[in-house]
Short mmCIF file of C-alpha atoms in Angstrom, two decimals:
data_model
loop_
_atom_site.label_atom_id
_atom_site.label_comp_id
_atom_site.label_asym_id
_atom_site.label_seq_id
_atom_site.Cartn_x
_atom_site.Cartn_y
_atom_site.Cartn_z
CA MET X 1144 -23.38 130.00 117.54
CA ASN X 1145 -22.11 129.28 121.05
CA THR X 1146 -20.51 132.69 121.25
CA ASN X 1147 -23.69 134.34 120.15
CA ARG X 1148 -25.64 132.30 122.64
CA ARG X 1149 -23.39 133.35 125.51
CA GLN X 1150 -23.68 136.95 124.45
CA PHE X 1151 -27.41 136.54 124.24
CA ILE X 1152 -27.59 135.11 127.72
CA GLY X 1153 -25.77 138.18 129.00
CA GLY X 1154 -28.27 140.38 127.28
CA ALA X 1155 -31.12 138.37 128.64
CA GLY X 1156 -29.81 138.80 132.16
CA ALA X 1157 -29.83 142.54 131.75
CA LEU X 1158 -33.37 142.42 130.48
CA VAL X 1159 -34.45 140.27 133.39
CA ALA X 1160 -33.25 143.05 135.66
CA THR X 1161 -35.23 145.56 133.64
CA GLY X 1162 -38.28 143.35 133.92
CA ALA X 1163 -37.82 143.17 137.67
CA LEU X 1164 -37.92 146.93 137.89
CA ALA X 1165 -41.01 147.05 135.76
CA ALA X 1166 -42.84 144.44 137.81
CA PRO X 1167 -41.33 144.30 141.30
CA ALA X 1168 -44.23 142.33 142.78
CA ILE X 1169 -43.31 139.25 140.81
CA ALA X 1170 -39.59 139.79 140.46
CA GLN X 1171 -37.55 136.64 140.83
CA ALA X 1172 -34.11 135.33 140.05
CA LYS X 1173 -35.44 132.29 138.27
CA PRO X 1174 -35.71 132.79 134.49
CA ARG X 1175 -39.25 132.94 133.21
CA VAL X 1176 -40.65 131.26 130.15
CA VAL X 1177 -44.20 132.18 129.18
CA VAL X 1178 -46.02 130.06 126.62
CA ILE X 1179 -49.10 131.25 124.75
CA GLY X 1180 -51.20 128.38 123.46
CA GLY X 1181 -51.73 124.90 124.91
CA GLY X 1182 -51.77 122.84 121.74
CA PRO X 1183 -49.20 120.29 120.56
CA GLY X 1184 -46.52 122.98 120.24
CA GLY X 1185 -47.09 125.08 123.33
CA ALA X 1186 -47.99 122.34 125.78
CA THR X 1187 -45.08 120.16 124.66
CA LEU X 1188 -42.67 123.04 125.09
CA ALA X 1189 -44.02 123.92 128.53
CA LYS X 1190 -43.67 120.33 129.67
CA TYR X 1191 -40.18 119.80 128.27
CA VAL X 1192 -38.73 123.05 129.60
CA ALA X 1193 -40.25 122.57 133.04
CA ARG X 1194 -39.43 118.89 133.29
CA ASP X 1195 -35.88 119.05 131.98
CA SER X 1196 -34.90 122.21 133.83
CA GLN X 1197 -35.99 120.56 137.08
CA GLY X 1198 -37.27 123.75 138.60
CA ALA X 1199 -34.53 126.05 137.34
CA ILE X 1200 -36.94 127.81 134.96
CA HIS X 1201 -40.38 129.08 135.85
CA VAL X 1202 -42.81 128.05 133.12
CA THR X 1203 -46.27 129.55 132.66
CA LEU X 1204 -48.67 128.18 130.07
CA ILE X 1205 -51.46 130.52 129.00
CA GLU X 1206 -54.39 128.66 127.51
CA PRO X 1207 -57.99 129.87 127.87
CA LEU X 1208 -59.52 126.42 127.48
CA LYS X 1209 -59.42 123.88 130.28
CA GLU X 1210 -59.94 121.03 127.86
CA PHE X 1211 -58.12 120.68 124.58
CA VAL X 1212 -59.84 118.93 121.69
CA THR X 1213 -57.36 117.68 119.14
CA CYS X 1214 -57.83 118.63 115.53
CA PHE X 1215 -55.81 115.55 114.70
CA HIS X 1216 -58.09 112.51 114.70
CA SER X 1217 -61.19 114.73 114.68
CA ASN X 1218 -61.87 113.25 111.25
CA LEU X 1219 -61.96 109.83 112.91
CA TYR X 1220 -64.64 111.21 115.22
CA LEU X 1221 -66.60 112.31 112.15
CA GLY X 1222 -66.21 108.81 110.73
CA ASP X 1223 -67.43 107.11 113.92
CA PHE X 1224 -64.03 105.58 114.52
CA ARG X 1225 -63.56 107.23 117.88
CA PRO X 1226 -65.78 109.09 120.39
CA TYR X 1227 -65.49 112.79 121.05
CA ASP X 1228 -64.30 112.17 124.59
CA SER X 1229 -61.29 110.30 123.25
CA ILE X 1230 -59.99 113.41 121.46
CA THR X 1231 -60.54 115.63 124.51
CA HIS X 1232 -57.75 116.14 127.02
CA ASN X 1233 -56.97 118.32 130.01
CA TYR X 1234 -53.79 119.84 131.37
CA SER X 1235 -53.71 118.23 134.81
CA GLY X 1236 -50.69 116.12 133.88
CA LEU X 1237 -48.47 119.17 133.45
CA ALA X 1238 -48.69 120.23 137.08
CA LYS X 1239 -46.25 117.58 138.24
CA TYR X 1240 -43.53 119.17 136.12
CA GLY X 1241 -44.10 122.54 137.76
CA VAL X 1242 -45.91 124.22 134.86
CA THR X 1243 -48.12 127.09 136.03
CA LEU X 1244 -51.38 127.08 134.09
CA VAL X 1245 -53.30 130.27 133.39
CA HIS X 1246 -56.70 129.57 131.90
CA GLU X 1247 -57.56 132.90 130.36
CA PRO X 1248 -56.80 134.55 127.03
CA ALA X 1249 -53.58 136.38 126.38
CA ALA X 1250 -54.59 139.87 125.27
CA LEU X 1251 -51.37 141.56 124.25
CA ILE X 1252 -47.67 140.92 123.86
CA ASN X 1253 -45.40 143.87 124.59
CA PRO X 1254 -41.98 143.00 123.14
CA GLN X 1255 -40.45 146.22 124.49
CA THR X 1256 -41.24 145.50 128.13
CA LYS X 1257 -41.12 141.73 127.58
CA THR X 1258 -44.51 141.23 129.10
CA VAL X 1259 -47.76 139.51 128.24
CA ARG X 1260 -50.98 141.13 129.34
CA LEU X 1261 -53.84 138.79 130.08
CA ALA X 1262 -57.50 139.52 129.42
CA SER X 1263 -57.84 140.17 133.16
CA HIS X 1264 -55.15 142.87 132.83
CA THR X 1265 -52.66 140.84 134.84
CA THR X 1266 -49.20 141.28 133.34
CA LEU X 1267 -46.71 138.43 133.09
CA PRO X 1268 -43.04 139.26 132.47
CA TYR X 1269 -40.92 136.85 130.48
CA ASP X 1270 -37.32 136.20 129.60
CA ARG X 1271 -38.39 134.01 126.70
CA LEU X 1272 -41.84 133.97 125.20
CA VAL X 1273 -43.16 131.08 123.17
CA VAL X 1274 -46.05 131.86 120.85
CA ALA X 1275 -48.05 128.88 119.64
CA PRO X 1276 -51.52 130.25 118.86
CA GLY X 1277 -52.35 128.00 115.94
CA ILE X 1278 -54.41 129.38 113.10
CA ASP X 1279 -57.11 131.94 112.56
CA ILE X 1280 -59.65 131.49 109.78
CA LYS X 1281 -59.69 134.04 106.97
CA PHE X 1282 -63.46 134.14 106.73
CA ASP X 1283 -63.43 136.77 103.99
CA SER X 1284 -61.33 134.61 101.69
CA VAL X 1285 -64.59 132.99 100.53
CA PRO X 1286 -67.16 135.59 99.39
CA GLY X 1287 -70.35 135.33 101.42
CA TYR X 1288 -68.67 133.42 104.24
CA SER X 1289 -68.28 134.79 107.77
CA GLU X 1290 -67.99 133.65 111.35
CA LYS X 1291 -71.78 133.82 111.56
CA ALA X 1292 -72.10 131.80 108.35
CA SER X 1293 -69.90 129.12 109.91
CA GLU X 1294 -72.81 128.32 112.24
CA VAL X 1295 -74.65 127.09 109.14
CA MET X 1296 -71.74 126.07 106.96
CA PRO X 1297 -69.12 124.89 109.45
CA HIS X 1298 -65.43 125.03 108.71
CA ALA X 1299 -64.62 122.65 111.55
CA TRP X 1300 -60.96 123.50 111.04
CA LYS X 1301 -60.56 124.57 114.65
CA PRO X 1302 -61.52 121.81 117.05
CA GLY X 1303 -64.49 121.92 119.41
CA PRO X 1304 -68.05 123.09 118.75
CA GLN X 1305 -67.40 123.42 115.01
CA THR X 1306 -66.35 119.78 114.85
CA GLN X 1307 -69.48 118.73 116.72
CA LEU X 1308 -71.68 120.84 114.46
CA LEU X 1309 -70.26 119.24 111.34
CA LYS X 1310 -70.78 115.78 112.85
CA LYS X 1311 -74.38 116.60 113.74
CA GLN X 1312 -75.08 117.83 110.22
CA LEU X 1313 -73.42 114.79 108.66
CA ASP X 1314 -75.42 112.37 110.78
CA SER X 1315 -78.72 114.07 109.95
CA LEU X 1316 -78.41 113.75 106.18
CA GLU X 1317 -80.89 111.71 104.16
CA ASP X 1318 -79.98 109.43 101.27
CA GLY X 1319 -79.51 111.47 98.11
CA ALA X 1320 -77.96 114.41 99.95
CA THR X 1321 -75.27 116.55 98.41
CA ILE X 1322 -72.25 117.59 100.44
CA VAL X 1323 -70.02 120.35 99.11
CA MET X 1324 -66.59 120.92 100.58
CA ILE X 1325 -64.61 124.01 99.70
CA ALA X 1326 -60.99 122.99 100.25
CA PRO X 1327 -58.43 125.56 101.43
CA PRO X 1328 -55.58 127.13 99.48
CA ASN X 1329 -51.98 126.53 100.56
CA PRO X 1330 -50.58 126.88 103.13
CA TYR X 1331 -53.01 125.53 105.67
CA ARG X 1332 -53.28 123.31 108.73
CA CYS X 1333 -53.00 119.57 108.01
CA PRO X 1334 -52.49 119.25 104.24
CA PRO X 1335 -54.14 115.80 103.87
CA GLY X 1336 -56.89 116.70 106.37
CA PRO X 1337 -59.64 117.82 103.97
CA TYR X 1338 -59.28 114.65 101.95
CA GLU X 1339 -59.27 112.37 104.97
CA ARG X 1340 -62.41 114.22 106.03
CA VAL X 1341 -64.01 113.49 102.65
CA SER X 1342 -63.13 109.83 103.14
CA MET X 1343 -64.66 109.75 106.60
CA MET X 1344 -67.84 111.47 105.45
CA ALA X 1345 -68.15 109.00 102.58
CA HIS X 1346 -67.60 106.15 105.04
CA VAL X 1347 -70.52 107.34 107.17
CA LEU X 1348 -72.80 107.73 104.14
CA LYS X 1349 -71.82 104.33 102.80
CA LYS X 1350 -72.36 102.66 106.16
CA LYS X 1351 -75.89 104.06 106.26
CA GLY X 1352 -76.58 102.79 102.74
CA HIS X 1353 -76.77 106.28 101.29
CA THR X 1354 -75.67 105.21 97.86
CA LYS X 1355 -77.43 108.13 96.17
CA SER X 1356 -75.55 110.75 98.17
CA ARG X 1357 -72.48 112.45 96.79
CA ILE X 1358 -69.64 114.66 97.93
CA ILE X 1359 -68.32 117.43 95.71
CA VAL X 1360 -64.93 118.88 96.55
CA LEU X 1361 -64.24 122.31 95.09
CA ASP X 1362 -60.51 122.84 95.37
CA PRO X 1363 -58.59 126.06 94.70
CA LYS X 1364 -55.48 123.92 94.25
CA PRO X 1365 -54.55 121.94 91.13
CA SER X 1366 -53.36 119.02 93.28
CA PHE X 1367 -53.31 117.94 96.92
CA SER X 1368 -51.43 115.89 99.49
CA LYS X 1369 -51.49 112.10 99.00
CA GLN X 1370 -53.68 112.65 95.94
CA ALA X 1371 -52.90 109.35 94.23
CA LEU X 1372 -53.56 107.44 97.45
CA PHE X 1373 -56.86 109.15 98.16
CA SER X 1374 -58.00 108.87 94.54
CA GLU X 1375 -57.26 105.15 94.54
CA GLY X 1376 -59.11 104.69 97.83
CA TRP X 1377 -62.13 106.72 96.78
CA GLU X 1378 -62.50 104.68 93.60
CA LYS X 1379 -62.09 101.43 95.53
CA TYR X 1380 -64.42 102.13 98.45
CA TYR X 1381 -66.73 104.94 97.41
CA PRO X 1382 -67.25 104.62 93.64
CA GLY X 1383 -69.37 107.40 92.21
CA MET X 1384 -69.74 109.14 95.56
CA ILE X 1385 -66.87 111.65 95.45
CA GLU X 1386 -66.22 114.25 92.79
CA TRP X 1387 -63.05 116.31 93.15
CA GLN X 1388 -62.81 119.43 91.02
CA ASP X 1389 -59.63 121.41 90.45
CA PRO X 1390 -59.72 125.06 89.32
CA LYS X 1391 -59.81 124.06 85.65
CA MET X 1392 -62.97 122.10 86.32
CA HIS X 1393 -64.92 124.62 88.41
CA GLY X 1394 -63.39 127.78 86.95
CA GLY X 1395 -63.01 129.47 90.32
CA ILE X 1396 -64.97 129.55 93.57
CA LYS X 1397 -67.22 132.60 93.48
CA GLY X 1398 -68.87 132.40 96.87
CA VAL X 1399 -71.41 130.86 99.21
CA ASP X 1400 -74.91 131.81 100.33
CA PRO X 1401 -75.77 130.29 103.71
CA SER X 1402 -79.43 131.38 103.44
CA THR X 1403 -79.97 129.17 100.40
CA MET X 1404 -77.20 126.62 101.09
CA THR X 1405 -75.70 127.26 97.70
CA VAL X 1406 -72.14 127.44 96.44
CA LYS X 1407 -71.31 129.26 93.24
CA THR X 1408 -68.37 128.62 90.97
CA ASP X 1409 -67.48 130.19 87.68
CA LEU X 1410 -68.96 127.22 85.85
CA GLY X 1411 -71.83 126.13 88.07
CA GLU X 1412 -74.01 126.46 91.14
CA TYR X 1413 -74.50 123.76 93.73
CA LYS X 1414 -77.32 123.47 96.23
CA ALA X 1415 -76.28 121.26 99.07
CA GLN X 1416 -77.62 119.87 102.33
CA LEU X 1417 -74.19 120.18 103.94
CA VAL X 1418 -71.55 122.74 103.03
CA ASN X 1419 -68.14 122.48 104.68
CA VAL X 1420 -66.16 125.63 103.95
CA ILE X 1421 -62.47 125.45 104.82
CA PRO X 1422 -61.19 128.96 104.07
CA ALA X 1423 -57.67 130.30 103.80
CA GLN X 1424 -55.84 130.62 107.12
CA MET X 1425 -53.29 132.78 108.92
CA ALA X 1426 -51.35 132.82 112.17
CA GLY X 1427 -53.37 133.37 115.35
CA LYS X 1428 -54.30 136.97 116.15
CA ILE X 1429 -51.96 137.47 119.05
CA ALA X 1430 -48.97 136.67 116.83
CA ARG X 1431 -50.19 139.08 114.16
CA ASP X 1432 -50.84 141.82 116.71
CA ALA X 1433 -47.33 141.41 118.11
CA GLY X 1434 -45.79 141.97 114.70
CA LEU X 1435 -44.46 138.44 114.47
CA THR X 1436 -45.93 137.81 111.00
CA ASN X 1437 -44.74 138.92 107.60
CA ASP X 1438 -46.84 139.80 104.56
CA SER X 1439 -47.89 136.16 104.19
CA GLY X 1440 -49.78 136.27 107.49
CA TRP X 1441 -47.48 133.65 109.00
CA CYS X 1442 -44.48 133.97 111.34
CA PRO X 1443 -40.96 133.71 109.96
CA ILE X 1444 -38.58 131.80 112.21
CA LYS X 1445 -34.91 130.88 112.37
CA PRO X 1446 -34.68 127.25 111.30
CA GLU X 1447 -32.01 126.35 113.85
CA SER X 1448 -34.23 127.06 116.81
CA MET X 1449 -37.79 128.23 115.92
CA GLN X 1450 -36.75 131.64 117.26
CA SER X 1451 -38.83 134.40 115.72
CA ALA X 1452 -37.06 136.21 112.89
CA LYS X 1453 -38.68 139.37 114.26
CA ASP X 1454 -37.76 139.18 117.96
CA ALA X 1455 -34.88 137.27 119.55
CA ASN X 1456 -36.75 136.78 122.82
CA ILE X 1457 -39.72 135.11 121.18
CA TYR X 1458 -40.13 131.65 119.67
CA VAL X 1459 -42.99 130.65 117.39
CA LEU X 1460 -44.15 127.06 117.14
CA GLY X 1461 -46.51 125.00 115.06
CA ASP X 1462 -49.12 126.09 112.55
CA ALA X 1463 -48.45 129.82 113.04
CA SER X 1464 -44.83 129.48 111.93
CA ILE X 1465 -43.25 129.38 108.50
CA ALA X 1466 -41.48 126.08 108.97
CA GLY X 1467 -40.14 125.57 105.47
CA ASP X 1468 -40.80 122.09 104.17
CA MET X 1469 -42.49 120.93 107.37
CA PRO X 1470 -46.27 120.76 107.05
CA LYS X 1471 -48.56 122.42 109.55
CA SER X 1472 -49.29 119.38 111.69
CA ALA X 1473 -49.44 118.35 115.33
CA PHE X 1474 -46.44 116.09 114.81
CA SER X 1475 -44.46 119.02 113.38
CA ALA X 1476 -45.44 121.31 116.25
CA ASN X 1477 -44.45 118.68 118.80
CA SER X 1478 -41.10 118.19 117.07
CA GLN X 1479 -40.45 121.93 116.83
CA ALA X 1480 -41.29 122.34 120.51
CA LYS X 1481 -38.54 119.93 121.51
CA VAL X 1482 -35.95 121.82 119.50
CA ALA X 1483 -37.06 125.17 120.94
CA ALA X 1484 -37.18 123.76 124.48
CA MET X 1485 -33.61 122.58 124.17
CA VAL X 1486 -32.41 125.93 122.82
CA ILE X 1487 -34.29 127.96 125.42
CA ARG X 1488 -32.91 125.86 128.25
CA GLY X 1489 -29.45 126.32 126.78
CA GLU X 1490 -29.92 130.08 126.69
CA LEU X 1491 -31.38 130.43 130.16
CA THR X 1492 -29.52 127.80 132.15
CA LYS X 1493 -26.56 126.94 129.91
CA SER X 1494 -27.71 123.35 129.62
CA PRO X 1495 -26.12 121.39 126.73
CA THR X 1496 -27.51 121.98 123.27
CA PHE X 1497 -27.38 119.74 120.23
CA PRO X 1498 -28.02 120.13 116.50
CA PRO X 1499 -31.75 120.52 115.81
CA ARG X 1500 -33.67 117.54 114.51
CA TYR X 1501 -37.14 117.79 113.13
CA THR X 1502 -39.47 114.98 112.08
CA ASN X 1503 -43.03 114.59 110.92
CA THR X 1504 -45.42 111.82 109.97
CA CYS X 1505 -49.04 112.32 108.97
CA TRP X 1506 -51.40 109.36 108.84
CA SER X 1507 -54.66 109.54 106.91
CA MET X 1508 -57.52 107.07 107.17
CA ILE X 1509 -59.35 106.26 103.95
CA GLU X 1510 -61.59 103.41 105.11
CA THR X 1511 -61.68 100.83 107.89
CA ASP X 1512 -58.24 99.24 108.18
CA ASP X 1513 -56.94 101.23 105.25
CA THR X 1514 -54.64 104.05 106.29
CA VAL X 1515 -51.75 105.74 104.50
CA LYS X 1516 -48.95 107.96 105.70
CA VAL X 1517 -46.46 110.58 104.58
CA GLY X 1518 -43.52 112.01 106.46
CA GLY X 1519 -39.89 112.83 106.64
CA ARG X 1520 -37.01 114.29 108.55
CA TYR X 1521 -35.90 117.87 108.29
CA GLU X 1522 -32.88 120.01 109.05
CA PRO X 1523 -31.96 123.69 108.77
CA LYS X 1524 -30.57 124.35 105.31
CA ASP X 1525 -30.25 127.48 103.20
CA GLY X 1526 -32.19 129.56 105.69
CA LYS X 1527 -35.19 127.30 106.06
CA ILE X 1528 -36.22 123.97 107.53
CA ALA X 1529 -35.60 121.68 104.59
CA ALA X 1530 -36.68 118.10 103.98
CA VAL X 1531 -33.70 115.77 104.08
CA GLU X 1532 -35.52 112.50 103.51
CA THR X 1533 -39.20 111.81 102.91
CA PHE X 1534 -41.46 108.81 102.52
CA ILE X 1535 -45.02 108.18 101.46
CA SER X 1536 -47.27 105.12 101.27
CA LYS X 1537 -47.55 103.54 97.84
CA THR X 1538 -50.64 102.90 95.79
CA GLY X 1539 -51.53 99.23 95.57
CA GLU X 1540 -50.14 98.31 98.97
CA ASP X 1541 -51.45 95.07 100.43
CA GLU X 1542 -54.23 94.98 102.98
CA ASP X 1543 -52.04 93.83 105.85
CA LEU X 1544 -49.72 96.80 105.48
CA ARG X 1545 -52.59 99.27 105.36
CA LYS X 1546 -54.12 97.66 108.44
CA GLN X 1547 -50.79 97.86 110.22
CA THR X 1548 -50.51 101.52 109.24
CA GLN X 1549 -53.87 102.17 110.85
CA ALA X 1550 -52.66 100.46 114.02
CA GLU X 1551 -49.67 102.80 113.93
CA ASN X 1552 -51.99 105.74 113.48
CA MET X 1553 -53.95 104.88 116.61
CA GLY X 1554 -50.75 104.10 118.48
CA TRP X 1555 -49.17 107.38 117.44
CA TYR X 1556 -52.19 109.25 118.78
CA ARG X 1557 -51.82 107.65 122.19
CA GLY X 1558 -48.09 108.25 122.06
CA ILE X 1559 -48.20 111.93 121.21
CA ILE X 1560 -51.00 112.60 123.68
CA ALA X 1561 -48.86 111.07 126.41
CA ASP X 1562 -45.88 113.08 125.18
CA ILE X 1563 -47.83 116.34 125.30
CA PHE X 1564 -50.13 116.01 128.28
CA ALA X 1565 -48.95 113.20 130.58
CA MET G 1368 -41.80 89.51 127.25
CA PHE G 1369 -38.85 90.77 125.31
CA GLU G 1370 -39.11 87.90 122.85
CA GLY G 1371 -42.66 89.00 122.20
CA TRP G 1372 -41.48 92.50 121.44
CA ARG G 1373 -38.82 91.17 119.11
CA GLN G 1374 -41.36 89.15 117.23
CA ARG G 1375 -43.53 92.21 116.78
CA VAL G 1376 -40.60 94.22 115.54
CA ALA G 1377 -39.51 91.42 113.28
CA SER G 1378 -42.98 91.24 111.80
CA GLY G 1379 -42.66 94.85 110.78
CA ALA G 1380 -45.00 96.22 113.40
CA ILE G 1381 -44.23 99.73 114.60
CA LEU G 1382 -43.32 100.11 118.20
CA LEU G 1383 -45.31 102.29 120.46
CA ALA G 1384 -46.79 102.50 123.87
CA LEU G 1385 -45.06 104.36 126.62
CA PRO G 1386 -46.77 107.32 128.35
CA ALA G 1387 -44.25 109.83 129.55
CA ALA G 1388 -43.78 108.25 132.94
CA TRP G 1389 -40.65 110.23 133.56
CA ALA G 1390 -40.93 109.66 137.27
CA VAL G 1391 -40.34 105.94 136.89
CA ILE G 1392 -37.04 106.34 135.10
CA PRO G 1393 -34.21 105.11 137.28
CA ALA G 1394 -31.72 107.77 138.27
CA THR G 1395 -28.82 105.55 137.35
CA SER G 1396 -28.29 103.06 134.61
CA SER G 1397 -26.62 99.70 134.58
CA HIS G 1398 -25.96 100.17 130.86
CA ALA G 1399 -22.69 101.95 130.39
CA SER G 1400 -21.66 101.61 126.75
CA GLY G 1401 -23.65 104.56 125.40
CA ASP G 1402 -23.99 108.15 126.62
CA ARG G 1403 -27.27 108.05 128.49
CA ALA G 1404 -27.55 111.86 128.71
CA LEU G 1405 -27.23 112.18 124.96
CA GLY G 1406 -29.68 109.34 124.61
CA GLN G 1407 -32.19 111.13 126.79
CA TYR G 1408 -32.01 114.19 124.54
CA LEU G 1409 -32.27 112.13 121.36
CA SER G 1410 -35.16 110.15 122.82
CA SER G 1411 -37.47 113.14 122.53
CA GLU G 1412 -37.67 112.34 118.84
CA CYS G 1413 -38.79 108.77 119.60
CA VAL G 1414 -41.38 109.37 122.28
CA THR G 1415 -43.79 111.15 119.98
CA CYS G 1416 -44.79 107.62 118.96
CA HIS G 1417 -43.14 105.16 121.36
CA GLN G 1418 -44.61 105.65 124.80
CA LEU G 1419 -42.15 105.83 127.66
CA SER G 1420 -44.50 103.76 129.80
CA GLY G 1421 -43.78 100.71 127.68
CA ARG G 1422 -47.36 100.37 126.46
CA PHE G 1423 -47.88 98.53 123.18
CA ASP G 1424 -50.71 100.34 121.43
CA GLY G 1425 -49.93 99.62 117.80
CA ILE G 1426 -46.40 100.97 117.94
CA PRO G 1427 -44.02 98.71 119.84
CA PRO G 1428 -42.45 99.69 123.15
CA ILE G 1429 -38.71 100.34 123.11
CA VAL G 1430 -37.88 100.57 126.80
CA GLY G 1431 -35.98 98.00 128.81
CA TRP G 1432 -34.35 96.31 125.85
CA PRO G 1433 -30.85 94.83 126.03
CA GLU G 1434 -28.60 97.44 124.48
CA GLU G 1435 -27.08 95.14 121.92
CA THR G 1436 -30.50 94.19 120.58
CA PHE G 1437 -31.58 97.81 120.35
CA VAL G 1438 -28.38 98.63 118.46
CA GLN G 1439 -28.79 95.68 116.13
CA ILE G 1440 -32.36 96.56 115.22
CA MET G 1441 -31.58 100.23 114.68
CA ASN G 1442 -28.63 99.33 112.49
CA GLU G 1443 -30.93 97.14 110.41
CA TYR G 1444 -33.28 100.07 109.92
CA LYS G 1445 -30.35 102.32 109.11
CA SER G 1446 -29.06 99.91 106.46
CA LYS G 1447 -32.65 99.41 105.25
CA THR G 1448 -32.43 95.65 105.71
CA ARG G 1449 -35.34 95.97 108.15
CA ASN G 1450 -38.41 97.34 106.47
CA HIS G 1451 -40.25 100.33 107.83
CA PRO G 1452 -40.08 103.74 106.15
CA VAL G 1453 -40.54 105.80 109.30
CA MET G 1454 -37.88 103.92 111.22
CA GLN G 1455 -35.54 103.87 108.25
CA THR G 1456 -35.85 107.65 108.08
CA ILE G 1457 -35.25 108.07 111.79
CA ALA G 1458 -32.34 105.63 111.98
CA GLY G 1459 -30.79 106.90 108.79
CA ARG G 1460 -29.40 110.02 110.39
CA LEU G 1461 -28.25 108.48 113.65
CA SER G 1462 -24.52 107.90 114.12
CA PRO G 1463 -23.27 104.74 115.86
CA GLU G 1464 -22.62 106.82 118.96
CA GLU G 1465 -26.15 108.18 118.91
CA ILE G 1466 -27.66 104.73 118.47
CA ALA G 1467 -25.57 103.49 121.40
CA ALA G 1468 -26.72 106.47 123.46
CA LEU G 1469 -30.35 105.73 122.70
CA ALA G 1470 -29.81 102.08 123.55
CA ALA G 1471 -28.30 103.06 126.88
CA TYR G 1472 -31.09 105.47 127.68
CA PHE G 1473 -34.08 103.35 126.68
CA GLY G 1474 -32.42 100.30 128.21
CA SER G 1475 -32.42 102.12 131.53
CA VAL G 1476 -36.13 102.93 131.43
CA ALA G 1477 -38.45 100.52 133.18
CA PRO G 1478 -41.95 100.03 131.79
CA ALA G 1479 -44.62 101.70 133.92
CA PRO G 1480 -47.76 99.96 135.18
CA VAL G 1481 -50.50 99.87 132.56
CA GLN G 1482 -52.84 102.86 132.74
CA ARG G 1483 -56.32 103.36 131.37
CA GLU G 1484 -57.06 104.32 127.77
CA GLY G 1485 -56.44 107.85 126.51
CA GLY G 1486 -59.11 110.51 126.23
CA LYS G 1487 -59.99 113.03 128.90
CA SER G 1488 -56.41 112.55 129.96
#
């Protein structure tokens, strides 16, 4: 691996020279890392490369938004456990590490010239490119659904206005309302997320005394993350309010009609006051356009480094990547970013490298002071990132432990936000 | 203060609370038994939850500890005699040298002044 790395560095040097010829106005001796996407993967990588290289690498972070709303803990916003402002963060903390921020969309990656073209037509050359665009929604995976339909039936699976729309709809419901959630097929962002969301919506209804309201979950999957834990919690806290249907129960999801607020399955039709459609997902458009995806719509990577399996100069982080046993989560993206940052620094400045270590923990809130978690550690094995050891909360845990787990959940949020943005 | 931290750890609470106040980290360390540079690399795995500032926000802080105490606690997680699944998983793959390195690194980090709550950060 070291030999290959040294050879690769030599090749990179030659390409830097080529890049300098192609873009003389911004030619420089300092290696250039360009990062597309300012979420938990991209922003963490930008910070770690800039901070740890101490100025030896020029780092540019391309992120159109000036404020980042976290998808993680957006369910707690829905459940009135935290305000919207508390899941909204800016990038001002990255400046002290020397990260150059570009707040406009990346329009095109050109792997041949090793450049990224911005929407403004400015071109940024790179020695290493990090692509962390998150997900795009496959609107057509649910018949009748579309981006326009999401203004009536929000997916709220990308943070921001969609999250606020879902919250507004939830808060405006009357007692006796029906909520239908269409859960996504695997793989998707945040495996326990839909079911935590159901819990938070039920919490809001219960708190308002809406005992006649109900939530129907139409799931294309026969089972879901933390199922035993959620099922136990729903029965304990929200009896009779939540009905989860697997494909054998609904027979297949046939489509939605936003004009009538109806959802059709093979075995029934539901008219609802709130419909939350979480469709199938795929890697962000810029990754697809650059040819970084395979037939699955996600980006294959090398498990030792998060280097793209399609292009040795590009790394793919987070939800857009095929990260083996690691779930698509903020924790995973943050962990992957640290591995990639180490490898990229090793390639560009010959700094020491170490065996990759990946970790993940996902907390899910079921009710006040009742939170569960799942997680593990991961290593490259047999060509993928494989789980080495995992853990999950147990059904029947005592109240003190669940309360402590919720304290961890809130503490983790503050910790990872500091790790990414501060 | 340290006794308070120990009690929290002993009670099974998770450590947390240190914003990435890299600037406050001393350039040199008085702790010499572990490889601080290795510890700094390994620490990236820890600081997703444990804030470098030393804040206690539901997950205990782990900076500024005496090295021997850090090593003892991590060994207890590693041997699963101290109960916490996340920490048992993390400690389980650390070698004695890596635990010593982490102890040296985190022992050299001084807690930062308390800052305001997160959000709009």
